[in-house]
mmCIF file of C-alpha atoms in Angstrom:
data_model
loop_
_atom_site.group_PDB
_atom_site.id
_atom_site.type_symbol
_atom_site.label_atom_id
_atom_site.label_comp_id
_atom_site.label_asym_id
_atom_site.label_seq_id
_atom_site.Cartn_x
_atom_site.Cartn_y
_atom_site.Cartn_z
ATOM 1 C CA UNK A 1 70.611 340.616 -38.749
ATOM 2 C CA UNK A 2 68.654 337.820 -37.175
ATOM 3 C CA UNK A 3 66.165 335.836 -39.230
ATOM 4 C CA UNK A 4 64.054 332.695 -39.175
ATOM 5 C CA UNK A 5 62.681 330.514 -41.940
ATOM 6 C CA UNK A 6 59.657 328.272 -41.966
ATOM 7 C CA UNK A 7 60.100 325.995 -44.969
ATOM 8 C CA UNK A 8 56.538 324.648 -45.020
ATOM 9 C CA UNK A 9 53.535 326.828 -45.820
ATOM 10 C CA UNK A 10 51.139 324.031 -44.911
ATOM 11 C CA UNK A 11 51.315 320.967 -42.688
ATOM 12 C CA UNK A 12 48.541 318.395 -42.536
ATOM 13 C CA UNK A 13 48.395 315.748 -39.835
ATOM 14 C CA UNK A 14 45.786 313.275 -38.693
ATOM 15 C CA UNK A 15 44.234 313.736 -35.283
ATOM 16 C CA UNK A 16 46.131 311.761 -32.666
ATOM 17 C CA UNK A 17 49.355 311.645 -34.684
ATOM 18 C CA UNK A 18 52.491 313.527 -33.673
ATOM 19 C CA UNK A 19 53.047 316.863 -35.362
ATOM 20 C CA UNK A 20 56.139 318.865 -36.240
ATOM 21 C CA UNK A 21 56.281 322.414 -37.536
ATOM 22 C CA UNK A 22 59.751 323.331 -38.736
ATOM 23 C CA UNK A 23 61.792 326.450 -38.110
ATOM 24 C CA UNK A 24 65.418 327.259 -38.841
ATOM 25 C CA UNK A 25 67.231 330.348 -37.695
ATOM 26 C CA UNK A 26 70.175 332.529 -38.593
ATOM 27 C CA UNK A 27 71.626 334.667 -35.831
ATOM 28 C CA UNK A 28 74.830 336.221 -34.662
ATOM 29 C CA UNK A 29 75.381 335.356 -31.028
ATOM 30 C CA UNK A 30 73.006 333.421 -28.829
ATOM 31 C CA UNK A 31 69.475 333.172 -30.191
ATOM 32 C CA UNK A 32 66.297 334.033 -28.375
ATOM 33 C CA UNK A 33 63.639 331.949 -30.160
ATOM 34 C CA UNK A 34 59.865 331.951 -29.850
ATOM 35 C CA UNK A 35 56.780 330.189 -31.146
ATOM 36 C CA UNK A 36 53.408 331.856 -31.503
ATOM 37 C CA UNK A 37 50.012 330.575 -32.642
ATOM 38 C CA UNK A 38 47.323 332.577 -34.423
ATOM 39 C CA UNK A 39 43.746 331.363 -34.558
ATOM 40 C CA UNK A 40 41.413 332.840 -37.206
ATOM 41 C CA UNK A 41 40.590 336.498 -36.618
ATOM 42 C CA UNK A 42 42.650 336.579 -33.436
ATOM 43 C CA UNK A 43 45.929 338.034 -32.298
ATOM 44 C CA UNK A 44 49.077 336.006 -31.829
ATOM 45 C CA UNK A 45 49.386 333.932 -28.671
ATOM 46 C CA UNK A 46 52.735 333.118 -27.110
ATOM 47 C CA UNK A 47 53.405 329.361 -26.915
ATOM 48 C CA UNK A 48 56.995 328.969 -25.736
ATOM 49 C CA UNK A 49 60.507 330.348 -25.921
ATOM 50 C CA UNK A 50 64.141 329.318 -25.783
ATOM 51 C CA UNK A 51 66.610 331.671 -24.153
ATOM 52 C CA UNK A 52 69.152 329.361 -22.590
ATOM 53 C CA UNK A 53 69.323 326.066 -20.741
ATOM 54 C CA UNK A 54 67.632 322.797 -21.603
ATOM 55 C CA UNK A 55 67.304 322.266 -25.357
ATOM 56 C CA UNK A 56 63.788 320.861 -24.975
ATOM 57 C CA UNK A 57 61.368 323.609 -24.082
ATOM 58 C CA UNK A 58 57.821 322.927 -22.954
ATOM 59 C CA UNK A 59 55.036 325.401 -23.564
ATOM 60 C CA UNK A 60 51.310 325.914 -23.604
ATOM 61 C CA UNK A 61 48.667 323.433 -24.817
ATOM 62 C CA UNK A 62 51.075 320.478 -24.711
ATOM 63 C CA UNK A 63 53.484 321.929 -27.275
ATOM 64 C CA UNK A 64 57.227 321.655 -26.999
ATOM 65 C CA UNK A 65 60.175 322.705 -29.119
ATOM 66 C CA UNK A 66 63.679 321.419 -29.482
ATOM 67 C CA UNK A 67 66.587 323.808 -29.867
ATOM 68 C CA UNK A 68 69.299 322.260 -32.038
ATOM 69 C CA UNK A 69 72.376 324.454 -32.301
ATOM 70 C CA UNK A 70 74.240 322.321 -34.826
ATOM 71 C CA UNK A 71 71.293 322.299 -37.211
ATOM 72 C CA UNK A 72 70.219 325.843 -36.315
ATOM 73 C CA UNK A 73 66.684 324.605 -35.871
ATOM 74 C CA UNK A 74 63.866 325.159 -33.407
ATOM 75 C CA UNK A 75 61.083 322.803 -34.487
ATOM 76 C CA UNK A 76 57.713 322.852 -32.748
ATOM 77 C CA UNK A 77 56.307 319.476 -31.737
ATOM 78 C CA UNK A 78 53.338 317.855 -30.091
ATOM 79 C CA UNK A 79 53.005 314.126 -29.399
ATOM 80 C CA UNK A 80 49.303 313.888 -30.267
ATOM 81 C CA UNK A 81 47.564 316.463 -32.452
ATOM 82 C CA UNK A 82 44.080 317.765 -31.734
ATOM 83 C CA UNK A 83 41.650 319.209 -34.273
ATOM 84 C CA UNK A 84 41.666 322.364 -32.156
ATOM 85 C CA UNK A 85 45.403 322.769 -32.857
ATOM 86 C CA UNK A 86 44.537 323.785 -36.423
ATOM 87 C CA UNK A 87 45.880 327.315 -36.748
ATOM 88 C CA UNK A 88 48.701 329.432 -38.149
ATOM 89 C CA UNK A 89 52.029 329.012 -36.375
ATOM 90 C CA UNK A 90 54.852 331.534 -36.370
ATOM 91 C CA UNK A 91 58.444 331.075 -35.365
ATOM 92 C CA UNK A 92 60.268 334.247 -34.283
ATOM 93 C CA UNK A 93 63.729 335.384 -33.257
ATOM 94 C CA UNK A 94 64.639 338.352 -31.112
ATOM 95 C CA UNK A 95 66.257 341.095 -33.201
ATOM 96 C CA UNK A 96 67.417 344.016 -31.056
ATOM 97 C CA UNK A 97 64.251 344.779 -29.053
ATOM 98 C CA UNK A 98 61.911 343.459 -31.730
ATOM 99 C CA UNK A 99 60.846 340.069 -32.966
ATOM 100 C CA UNK A 100 61.513 338.984 -36.527
ATOM 101 C CA UNK A 101 58.787 336.552 -37.570
ATOM 102 C CA UNK A 102 58.872 333.720 -40.044
ATOM 103 C CA UNK A 103 56.323 333.537 -42.813
ATOM 104 C CA UNK A 104 54.060 331.208 -40.872
ATOM 105 C CA UNK A 105 52.955 327.585 -41.279
ATOM 106 C CA UNK A 106 49.311 326.682 -41.497
ATOM 107 C CA UNK A 107 48.641 323.509 -39.526
ATOM 108 C CA UNK A 108 45.543 321.497 -40.345
ATOM 109 C CA UNK A 109 44.641 318.567 -38.117
ATOM 110 C CA UNK A 110 42.343 316.175 -39.923
ATOM 111 C CA UNK A 111 39.705 314.395 -37.819
ATOM 112 C CA UNK B 1 40.955 341.569 -17.963
ATOM 113 C CA UNK B 2 42.342 341.877 -21.471
ATOM 114 C CA UNK B 3 46.106 342.321 -21.332
ATOM 115 C CA UNK B 4 46.530 344.195 -24.623
ATOM 116 C CA UNK B 5 43.474 345.817 -26.132
ATOM 117 C CA UNK B 6 42.933 347.671 -29.387
ATOM 118 C CA UNK B 7 40.121 349.797 -30.733
ATOM 119 C CA UNK B 8 38.463 349.667 -33.108
ATOM 120 C CA UNK B 9 38.394 346.021 -34.160
ATOM 121 C CA UNK B 10 37.292 346.935 -37.672
ATOM 122 C CA UNK B 11 37.892 350.167 -39.552
ATOM 123 C CA UNK B 12 36.555 350.873 -43.023
ATOM 124 C CA UNK B 13 37.440 354.205 -44.581
ATOM 125 C CA UNK B 14 38.090 355.932 -47.881
ATOM 126 C CA UNK B 15 41.359 356.815 -49.509
ATOM 127 C CA UNK B 16 42.783 360.112 -48.383
ATOM 128 C CA UNK B 17 41.227 360.040 -44.921
ATOM 129 C CA UNK B 18 43.141 360.214 -41.638
ATOM 130 C CA UNK B 19 42.459 357.611 -38.967
ATOM 131 C CA UNK B 20 43.751 356.447 -35.606
ATOM 132 C CA UNK B 21 43.949 353.099 -33.857
ATOM 133 C CA UNK B 22 44.275 352.966 -30.100
ATOM 134 C CA UNK B 23 46.212 350.448 -28.034
ATOM 135 C CA UNK B 24 46.393 349.929 -24.298
ATOM 136 C CA UNK B 25 48.279 347.372 -22.209
ATOM 137 C CA UNK B 26 47.695 346.650 -18.524
ATOM 138 C CA UNK B 27 50.704 344.372 -18.068
ATOM 139 C CA UNK B 28 53.044 347.088 -16.820
ATOM 140 C CA UNK B 29 55.409 346.431 -19.711
ATOM 141 C CA UNK B 30 58.056 348.945 -20.709
ATOM 142 C CA UNK B 31 57.925 348.479 -24.475
ATOM 143 C CA UNK B 32 55.114 348.582 -26.996
ATOM 144 C CA UNK B 33 54.995 347.770 -30.697
ATOM 145 C CA UNK B 34 52.948 348.059 -33.829
ATOM 146 C CA UNK B 35 52.939 345.321 -36.462
ATOM 147 C CA UNK B 36 51.293 345.086 -39.865
ATOM 148 C CA UNK B 37 49.979 341.753 -41.134
ATOM 149 C CA UNK B 38 49.250 341.698 -44.836
ATOM 150 C CA UNK B 39 46.848 339.532 -46.800
ATOM 151 C CA UNK B 40 49.449 336.752 -47.023
ATOM 152 C CA UNK B 41 49.718 336.783 -43.224
ATOM 153 C CA UNK B 42 53.264 338.160 -43.225
ATOM 154 C CA UNK B 43 54.010 340.054 -40.029
ATOM 155 C CA UNK B 44 56.198 343.105 -40.192
ATOM 156 C CA UNK B 45 57.371 345.333 -37.359
ATOM 157 C CA UNK B 46 56.463 348.979 -37.874
ATOM 158 C CA UNK B 47 57.507 350.663 -34.625
ATOM 159 C CA UNK B 48 58.758 349.915 -31.175
ATOM 160 C CA UNK B 49 58.532 352.402 -28.322
ATOM 161 C CA UNK B 50 60.518 352.073 -25.117
ATOM 162 C CA UNK B 51 60.886 354.748 -22.464
ATOM 163 C CA UNK B 52 60.254 357.557 -24.914
ATOM 164 C CA UNK B 53 62.619 356.056 -27.460
ATOM 165 C CA UNK B 54 60.938 355.415 -30.769
ATOM 166 C CA UNK B 55 62.516 352.998 -33.198
ATOM 167 C CA UNK B 56 61.046 353.146 -36.654
ATOM 168 C CA UNK B 57 61.257 350.566 -39.360
ATOM 169 C CA UNK B 58 62.709 352.572 -42.225
ATOM 170 C CA UNK B 59 60.324 351.007 -44.714
ATOM 171 C CA UNK B 60 57.264 352.497 -42.976
ATOM 172 C CA UNK B 61 55.909 355.596 -44.782
ATOM 173 C CA UNK B 62 55.963 358.777 -42.743
ATOM 174 C CA UNK B 63 52.171 358.918 -43.088
ATOM 175 C CA UNK B 64 52.228 356.514 -40.149
ATOM 176 C CA UNK B 65 53.042 357.992 -36.761
ATOM 177 C CA UNK B 66 52.856 356.399 -33.322
ATOM 178 C CA UNK B 67 51.918 358.506 -30.329
ATOM 179 C CA UNK B 68 52.375 357.444 -26.730
ATOM 180 C CA UNK B 69 50.595 359.548 -24.091
ATOM 181 C CA UNK B 70 51.954 357.269 -21.358
ATOM 182 C CA UNK B 71 53.643 353.898 -20.851
ATOM 183 C CA UNK B 72 50.409 351.973 -21.112
ATOM 184 C CA UNK B 73 49.264 353.426 -24.444
ATOM 185 C CA UNK B 74 50.642 353.514 -27.959
ATOM 186 C CA UNK B 75 48.279 354.848 -30.591
ATOM 187 C CA UNK B 76 48.801 354.689 -34.328
ATOM 188 C CA UNK B 77 47.872 357.614 -36.540
ATOM 189 C CA UNK B 78 47.668 357.218 -40.274
ATOM 190 C CA UNK B 79 47.383 360.184 -42.615
ATOM 191 C CA UNK B 80 46.229 360.203 -46.230
ATOM 192 C CA UNK B 81 45.226 356.559 -46.269
ATOM 193 C CA UNK B 82 46.021 354.536 -49.378
ATOM 194 C CA UNK B 83 44.590 351.289 -50.730
ATOM 195 C CA UNK B 84 47.832 349.492 -49.861
ATOM 196 C CA UNK B 85 47.361 350.328 -46.203
ATOM 197 C CA UNK B 86 44.583 347.752 -46.006
ATOM 198 C CA UNK B 87 45.813 345.112 -43.568
ATOM 199 C CA UNK B 88 45.453 343.918 -40.007
ATOM 200 C CA UNK B 89 47.396 345.997 -37.508
ATOM 201 C CA UNK B 90 48.514 344.450 -34.253
ATOM 202 C CA UNK B 91 49.687 346.169 -31.131
ATOM 203 C CA UNK B 92 51.964 344.256 -28.753
ATOM 204 C CA UNK B 93 53.878 344.831 -25.547
ATOM 205 C CA UNK B 94 56.788 343.237 -23.727
ATOM 206 C CA UNK B 95 59.071 343.768 -20.764
ATOM 207 C CA UNK B 96 62.581 344.347 -22.048
ATOM 208 C CA UNK B 97 64.447 345.587 -18.971
ATOM 209 C CA UNK B 98 64.946 342.599 -16.677
ATOM 210 C CA UNK B 99 62.105 340.865 -18.419
ATOM 211 C CA UNK B 100 61.360 337.772 -20.384
ATOM 212 C CA UNK B 101 61.173 339.417 -23.824
ATOM 213 C CA UNK B 102 58.145 337.572 -25.145
ATOM 214 C CA UNK B 103 55.567 339.867 -26.643
ATOM 215 C CA UNK B 104 51.857 339.855 -25.939
ATOM 216 C CA UNK B 105 49.560 340.823 -28.768
ATOM 217 C CA UNK B 106 46.273 342.614 -29.012
ATOM 218 C CA UNK B 107 43.378 341.170 -31.023
ATOM 219 C CA UNK B 108 44.156 343.250 -34.091
ATOM 220 C CA UNK B 109 42.445 346.004 -36.069
ATOM 221 C CA UNK B 110 41.342 345.138 -39.580
ATOM 222 C CA UNK B 111 41.721 348.255 -41.701
ATOM 223 C CA UNK B 112 40.017 348.358 -45.072
ATOM 224 C CA UNK B 113 40.663 351.321 -47.346
ATOM 225 C CA UNK B 114 38.245 351.754 -50.239
#
């Protein structure tokens, strides 16, 4: 079965600094990987995905993610964090027709 | 227009009652889902429904039953509610056949069982 792991429950970063939210995956075959963001009392919003092609994927709100096959990682990145980026971030992997979600990482951007 | 909508947004009820949550998507997607998010924010798939094929997560109690009147709707019925059913329930949809696979989520229904 496919799975993802988010090793950090909480990430704190100063406004304007680069941010990274980590995700590692375990799949059989080629992975379909996704990042979602959840703001308080809201549903999940799709940020970006990797299916195939370029290892650096660009998504919404200036986020990007790098697919690294040798390290089985799909870390989410942004060059300059905004206070408004503070939210809960989920990595996910396609599992049959469903998505298997990681446990989430709470990102706090400190002004 | 809201792509995936759910009603109600909040639902407070007593143990033993039966309740329903409605979900509608206007994206023309062929697959719909129900997820449960617990108090620790863990997200767990409950059901997926594609072209009249229902796939059930085996850990979901049979008190939960999805009902799809048409492709755009997937409602969730819960019988004999228990305290442990308190959670936020999210509906989602995606296009599987020839599609991009990412799922779009509704705003959630916060269920509180007292």
